[in-house]
Short mmCIF file of C-alpha atoms in Angstrom, two decimals:
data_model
loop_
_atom_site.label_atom_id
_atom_site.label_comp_id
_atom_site.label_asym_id
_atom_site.label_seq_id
_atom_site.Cartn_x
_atom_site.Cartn_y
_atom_site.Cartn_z
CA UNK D 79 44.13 43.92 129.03
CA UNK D 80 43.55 46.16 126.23
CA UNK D 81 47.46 46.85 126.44
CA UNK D 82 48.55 43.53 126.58
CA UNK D 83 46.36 42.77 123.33
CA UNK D 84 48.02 45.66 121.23
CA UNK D 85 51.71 44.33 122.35
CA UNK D 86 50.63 41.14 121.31
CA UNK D 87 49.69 42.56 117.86
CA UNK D 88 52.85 44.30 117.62
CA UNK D 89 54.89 41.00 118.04
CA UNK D 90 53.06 39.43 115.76
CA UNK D 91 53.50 42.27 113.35
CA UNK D 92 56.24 40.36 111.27
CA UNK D 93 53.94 37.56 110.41
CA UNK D 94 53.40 37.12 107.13
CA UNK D 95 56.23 39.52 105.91
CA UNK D 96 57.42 38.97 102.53
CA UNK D 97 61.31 39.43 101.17
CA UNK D 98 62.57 42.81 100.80
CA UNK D 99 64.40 42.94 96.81
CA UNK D 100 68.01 44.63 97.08
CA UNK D 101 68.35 46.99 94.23
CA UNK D 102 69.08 44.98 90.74
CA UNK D 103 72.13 47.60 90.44
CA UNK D 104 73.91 45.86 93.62
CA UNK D 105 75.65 42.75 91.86
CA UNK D 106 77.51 45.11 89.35
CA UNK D 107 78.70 47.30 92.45
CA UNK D 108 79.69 44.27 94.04
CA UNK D 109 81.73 43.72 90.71
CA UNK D 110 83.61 46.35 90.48
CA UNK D 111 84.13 46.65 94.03
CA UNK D 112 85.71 42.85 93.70
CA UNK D 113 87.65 44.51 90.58
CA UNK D 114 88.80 47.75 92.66
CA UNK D 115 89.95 45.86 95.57
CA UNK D 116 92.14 43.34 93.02
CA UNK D 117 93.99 46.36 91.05
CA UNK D 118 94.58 47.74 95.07
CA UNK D 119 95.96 44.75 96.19
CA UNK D 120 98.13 43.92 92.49
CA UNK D 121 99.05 47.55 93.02
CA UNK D 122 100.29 47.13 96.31
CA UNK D 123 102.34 44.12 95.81
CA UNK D 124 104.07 46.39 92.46
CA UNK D 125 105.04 48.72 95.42
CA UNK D 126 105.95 46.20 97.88
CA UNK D 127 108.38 44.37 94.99
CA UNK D 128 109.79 47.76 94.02
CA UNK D 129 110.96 48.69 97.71
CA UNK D 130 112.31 45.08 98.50
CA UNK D 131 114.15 45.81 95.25
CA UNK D 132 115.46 48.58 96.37
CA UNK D 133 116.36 47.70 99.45
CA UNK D 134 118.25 44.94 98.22
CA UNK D 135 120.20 47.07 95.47
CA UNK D 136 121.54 49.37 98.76
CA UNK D 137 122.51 46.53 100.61
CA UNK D 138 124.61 45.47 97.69
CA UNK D 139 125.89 48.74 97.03
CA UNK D 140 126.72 48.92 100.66
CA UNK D 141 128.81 45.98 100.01
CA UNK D 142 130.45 46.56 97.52
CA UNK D 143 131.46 49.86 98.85
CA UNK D 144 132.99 47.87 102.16
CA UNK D 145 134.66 45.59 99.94
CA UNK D 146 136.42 48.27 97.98
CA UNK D 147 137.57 50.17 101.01
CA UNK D 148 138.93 46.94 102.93
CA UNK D 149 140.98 46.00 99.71
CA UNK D 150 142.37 49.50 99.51
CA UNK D 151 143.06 49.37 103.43
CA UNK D 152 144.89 45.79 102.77
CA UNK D 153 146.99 47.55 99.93
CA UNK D 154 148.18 50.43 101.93
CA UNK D 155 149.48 48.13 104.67
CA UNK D 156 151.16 46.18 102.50
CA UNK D 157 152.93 48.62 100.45
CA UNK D 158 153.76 50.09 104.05
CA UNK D 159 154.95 46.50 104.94
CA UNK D 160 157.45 46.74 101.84
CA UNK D 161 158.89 50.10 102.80
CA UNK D 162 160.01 49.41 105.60
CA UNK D 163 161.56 45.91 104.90
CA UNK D 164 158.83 43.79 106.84
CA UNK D 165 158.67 40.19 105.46
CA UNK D 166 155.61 38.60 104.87
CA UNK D 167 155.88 35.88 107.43
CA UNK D 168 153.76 32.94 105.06
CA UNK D 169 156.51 33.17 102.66
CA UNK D 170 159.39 32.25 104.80
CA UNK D 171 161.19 29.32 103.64
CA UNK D 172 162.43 27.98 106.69
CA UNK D 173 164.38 24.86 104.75
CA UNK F 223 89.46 22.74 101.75
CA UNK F 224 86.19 22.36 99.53
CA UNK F 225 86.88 24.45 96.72
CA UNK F 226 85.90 21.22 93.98
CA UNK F 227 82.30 21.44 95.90
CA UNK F 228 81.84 25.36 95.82
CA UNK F 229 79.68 26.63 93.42
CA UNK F 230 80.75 29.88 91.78
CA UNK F 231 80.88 33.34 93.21
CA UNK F 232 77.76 34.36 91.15
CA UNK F 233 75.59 31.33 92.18
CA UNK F 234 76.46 32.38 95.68
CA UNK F 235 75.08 35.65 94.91
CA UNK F 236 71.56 34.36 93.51
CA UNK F 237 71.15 32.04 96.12
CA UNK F 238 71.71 34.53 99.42
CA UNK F 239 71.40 37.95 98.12
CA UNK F 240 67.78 38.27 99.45
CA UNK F 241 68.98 36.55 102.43
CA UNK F 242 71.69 38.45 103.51
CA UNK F 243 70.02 41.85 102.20
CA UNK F 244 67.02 41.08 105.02
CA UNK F 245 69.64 40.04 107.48
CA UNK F 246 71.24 43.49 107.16
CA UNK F 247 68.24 45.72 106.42
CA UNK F 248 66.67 44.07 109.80
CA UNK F 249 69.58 45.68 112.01
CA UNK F 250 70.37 48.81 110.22
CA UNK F 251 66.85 49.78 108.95
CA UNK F 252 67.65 51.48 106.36
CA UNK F 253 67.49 50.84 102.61
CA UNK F 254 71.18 52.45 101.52
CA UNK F 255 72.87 51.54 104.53
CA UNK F 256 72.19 47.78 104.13
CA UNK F 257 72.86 47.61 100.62
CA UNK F 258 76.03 49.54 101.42
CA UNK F 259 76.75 46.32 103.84
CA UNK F 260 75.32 43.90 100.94
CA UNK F 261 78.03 44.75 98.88
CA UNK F 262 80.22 44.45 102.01
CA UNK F 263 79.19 40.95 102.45
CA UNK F 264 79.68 39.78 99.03
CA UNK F 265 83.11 41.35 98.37
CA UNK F 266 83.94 39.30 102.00
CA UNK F 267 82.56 36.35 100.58
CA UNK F 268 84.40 36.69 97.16
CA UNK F 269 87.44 37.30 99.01
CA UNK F 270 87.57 34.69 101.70
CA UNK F 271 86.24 31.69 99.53
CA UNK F 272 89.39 30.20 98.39
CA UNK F 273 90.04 30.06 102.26
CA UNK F 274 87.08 28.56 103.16
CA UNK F 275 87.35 25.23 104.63
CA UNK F 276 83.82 23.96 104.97
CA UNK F 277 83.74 23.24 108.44
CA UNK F 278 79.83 25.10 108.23
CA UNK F 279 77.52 24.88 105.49
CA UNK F 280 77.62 28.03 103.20
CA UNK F 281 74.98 29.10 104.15
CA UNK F 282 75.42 29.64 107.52
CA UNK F 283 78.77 31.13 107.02
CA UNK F 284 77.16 33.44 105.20
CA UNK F 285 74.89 34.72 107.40
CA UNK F 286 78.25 35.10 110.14
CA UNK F 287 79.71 37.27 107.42
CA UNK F 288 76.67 39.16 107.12
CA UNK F 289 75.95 39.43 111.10
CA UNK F 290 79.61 40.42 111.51
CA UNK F 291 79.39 42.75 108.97
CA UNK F 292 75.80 44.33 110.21
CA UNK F 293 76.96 44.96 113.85
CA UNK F 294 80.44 46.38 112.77
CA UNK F 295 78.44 49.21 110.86
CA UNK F 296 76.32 49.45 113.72
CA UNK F 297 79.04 50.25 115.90
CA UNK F 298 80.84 52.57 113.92
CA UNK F 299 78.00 54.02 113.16
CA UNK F 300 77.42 54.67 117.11
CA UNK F 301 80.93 55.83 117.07
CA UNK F 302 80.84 58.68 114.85
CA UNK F 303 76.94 59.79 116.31
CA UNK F 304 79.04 59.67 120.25
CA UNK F 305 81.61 61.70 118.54
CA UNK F 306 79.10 64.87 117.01
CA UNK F 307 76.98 64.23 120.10
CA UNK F 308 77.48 67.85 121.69
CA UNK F 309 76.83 69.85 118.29
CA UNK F 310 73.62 67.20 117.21
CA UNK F 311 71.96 66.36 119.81
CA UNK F 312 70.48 69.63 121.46
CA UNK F 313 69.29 72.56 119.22
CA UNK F 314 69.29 75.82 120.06
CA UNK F 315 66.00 75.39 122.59
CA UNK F 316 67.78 72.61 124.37
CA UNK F 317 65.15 70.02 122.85
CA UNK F 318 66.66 66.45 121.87
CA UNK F 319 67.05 67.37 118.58
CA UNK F 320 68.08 63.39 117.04
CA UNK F 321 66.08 61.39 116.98
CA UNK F 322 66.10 57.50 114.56
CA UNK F 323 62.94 57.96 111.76
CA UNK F 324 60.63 55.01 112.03
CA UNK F 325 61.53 51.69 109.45
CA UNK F 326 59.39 51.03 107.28
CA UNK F 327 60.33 47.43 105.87
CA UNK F 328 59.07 47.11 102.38
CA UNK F 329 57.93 43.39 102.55
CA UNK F 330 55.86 44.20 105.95
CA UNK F 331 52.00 43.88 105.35
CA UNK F 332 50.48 47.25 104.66
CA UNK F 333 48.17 46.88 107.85
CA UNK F 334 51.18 45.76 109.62
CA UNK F 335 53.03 48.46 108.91
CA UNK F 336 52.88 50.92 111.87
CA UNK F 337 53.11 47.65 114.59
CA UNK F 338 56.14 46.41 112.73
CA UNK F 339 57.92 50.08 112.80
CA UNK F 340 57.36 50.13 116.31
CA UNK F 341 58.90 46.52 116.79
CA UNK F 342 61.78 47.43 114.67
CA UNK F 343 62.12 50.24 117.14
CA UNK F 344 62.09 48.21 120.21
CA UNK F 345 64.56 45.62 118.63
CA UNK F 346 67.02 48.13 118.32
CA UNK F 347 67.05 47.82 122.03
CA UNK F 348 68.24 44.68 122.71
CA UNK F 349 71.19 43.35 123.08
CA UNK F 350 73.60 42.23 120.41
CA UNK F 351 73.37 38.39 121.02
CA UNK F 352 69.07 38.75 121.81
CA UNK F 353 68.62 40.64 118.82
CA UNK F 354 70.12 38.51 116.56
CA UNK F 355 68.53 35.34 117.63
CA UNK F 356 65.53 37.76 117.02
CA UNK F 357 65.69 38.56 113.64
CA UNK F 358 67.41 35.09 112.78
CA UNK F 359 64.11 33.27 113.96
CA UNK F 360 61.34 36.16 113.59
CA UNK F 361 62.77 37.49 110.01
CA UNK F 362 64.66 34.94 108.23
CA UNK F 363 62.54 31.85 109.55
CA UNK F 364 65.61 29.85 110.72
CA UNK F 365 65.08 27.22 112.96
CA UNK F 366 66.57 26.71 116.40
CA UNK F 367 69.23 24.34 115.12
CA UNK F 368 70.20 26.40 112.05
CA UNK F 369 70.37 29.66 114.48
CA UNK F 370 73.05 27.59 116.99
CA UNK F 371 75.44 27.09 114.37
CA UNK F 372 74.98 30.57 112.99
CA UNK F 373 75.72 32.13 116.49
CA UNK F 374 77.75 28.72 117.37
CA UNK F 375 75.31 28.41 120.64
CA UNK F 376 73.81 25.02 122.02
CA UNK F 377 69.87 24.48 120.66
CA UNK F 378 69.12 25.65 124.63
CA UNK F 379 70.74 28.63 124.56
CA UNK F 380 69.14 29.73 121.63
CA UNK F 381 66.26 28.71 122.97
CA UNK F 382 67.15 30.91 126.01
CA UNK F 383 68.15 33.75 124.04
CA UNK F 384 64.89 33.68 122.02
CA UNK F 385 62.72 33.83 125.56
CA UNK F 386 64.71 36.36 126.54
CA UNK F 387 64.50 38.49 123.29
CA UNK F 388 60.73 38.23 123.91
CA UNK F 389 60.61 39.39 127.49
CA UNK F 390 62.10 42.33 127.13
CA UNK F 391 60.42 43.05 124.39
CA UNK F 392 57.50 42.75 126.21
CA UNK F 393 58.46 44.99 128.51
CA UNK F 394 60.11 47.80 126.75
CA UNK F 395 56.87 47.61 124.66
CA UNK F 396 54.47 48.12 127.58
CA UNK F 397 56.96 50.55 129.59
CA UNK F 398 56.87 52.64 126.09
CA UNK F 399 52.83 52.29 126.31
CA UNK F 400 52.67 53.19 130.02
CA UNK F 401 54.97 56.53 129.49
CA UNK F 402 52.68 57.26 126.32
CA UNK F 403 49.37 57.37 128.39
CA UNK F 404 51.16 59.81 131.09
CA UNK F 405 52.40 62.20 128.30
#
């Protein structure tokens, strides 16, 4: 009996409570927290820019590069073409 | 989206920050810990609430962010203590070396005070879903209706969850009473 009175108390324990106070400090950290994460994620999007950038000056380069050896490729066939008296069949004038 | 109707970041603040700082402090107990998850909360709020669509008052959204965000420190928490378990737990005797200091909740009545450590205690025992409905009802006042669409539960499983809280409570109380009186 004397048991169930004292759990009784102890439920009602939070009656009455009033509002704990967070620290006045908080809203400031929250502040620059806010400000922290925003240079993070402007940071991150500088880096993310600066590789796609990248990535895309390669893939140019990369073209250019195939570009430049398929010409020369072209070239050397034709000048072969010439040397040994092969005629270039789209300029046959068959009038 | 309601962006037009939201106030600003910093009304937000004035309006909740006592509200979401007893939210936390009611699961983790501790003063630096929960405003540790305070700040948590608002730099969530500040981030999400261009996204937020409105679809729940802000109120109660806010208290999801700061459940969410209570529960996930909780659990990490746990984490890391399962992790050092071998070199914490026992000292060199083999006694159980850690053990949780009692809460002392700063707006608790002074006579209160020992009861309401001991609750705290017990709380910490329940389930996830049991204890919130808990301290959403017994701590922040909410009303059965206002708790559903927090924990987006019916009125009657709140209502459930809220008979249930107290039962075991009751139980864990009085099995903590009747292994007292044997020691």
């Amino acid at each position: 009996m004397e048991q169930e009175k004292k759990i009784e108390e102890i439920m009602n324990s939070f009656d009455g409570m009033r509002r704990a106070q967070p620290s006045p400090f908080i809203y400031s950290k929250i502040l620059q927290r806010i400000e922290g994460y925003n240079k993070e994620y402007s940071n991150t999007r500088l880096v993310w820019l600066a590789a796609a950038s990248f990535a895309i000056l390669i893939i140019l380069n990369f073209l250019v590069i195939k570009n430049t050896v398929a010409d020369k490729k072209m070239s050397s066939i034709e000048s072969q073409s010439q040397g040994y008296n092969l005629v270039n069949v789209n300029t046959v004038n068959y009038n | 989206m309601h962006t037009g109707q939201l106030p600003s970041f910093s009304e937000i603040y004035e309006t909740y920050k006592d509200k979401v700082f007893n939210t936390v402090i009611s699961y983790l107990q501790n003063q630096e810990d929960a405003e540790e998850v305070t700040q948590d909360v608002f730099v969530e709020v500040h981030r999400s609430l261009q996204s937020f669509e409105g679809k729940s008052s802000v109120g109660t959204w806010i208290y999801k962010i700061s459940i969410n965000k209570s529960l996930d420190f909780i659990r990490s928490k746990n984490r890391k203590k399962r992790f050092a378990f071998i070199t914490n737990l026992f000292d060199e005797k083999g006694d159980v070396k850690h053990e949780q200091t009692d809460f002392n909740h700063p707006g608790i009545k002074l006579e209160n005070k020992e009861n309401a450590a001991l609750l705290f205690k017990t709380i910490n025992e329940l389930p996830e879903n049991q204890r919130t409905a808990f301290i959403l009802a017994k701590v922040e006042g909410l009303s059965y209706s206002e708790i559903s669409q927090v924990m987006d539960l019916s009125n009657s499983a709140v209502e459930s969850l809220l008979v249930r809280a107290k039962q075991n409570l009751q139980k864990k109380l009085s099995n903590y009473f009747s292994n007292e009186r044997r020691v």
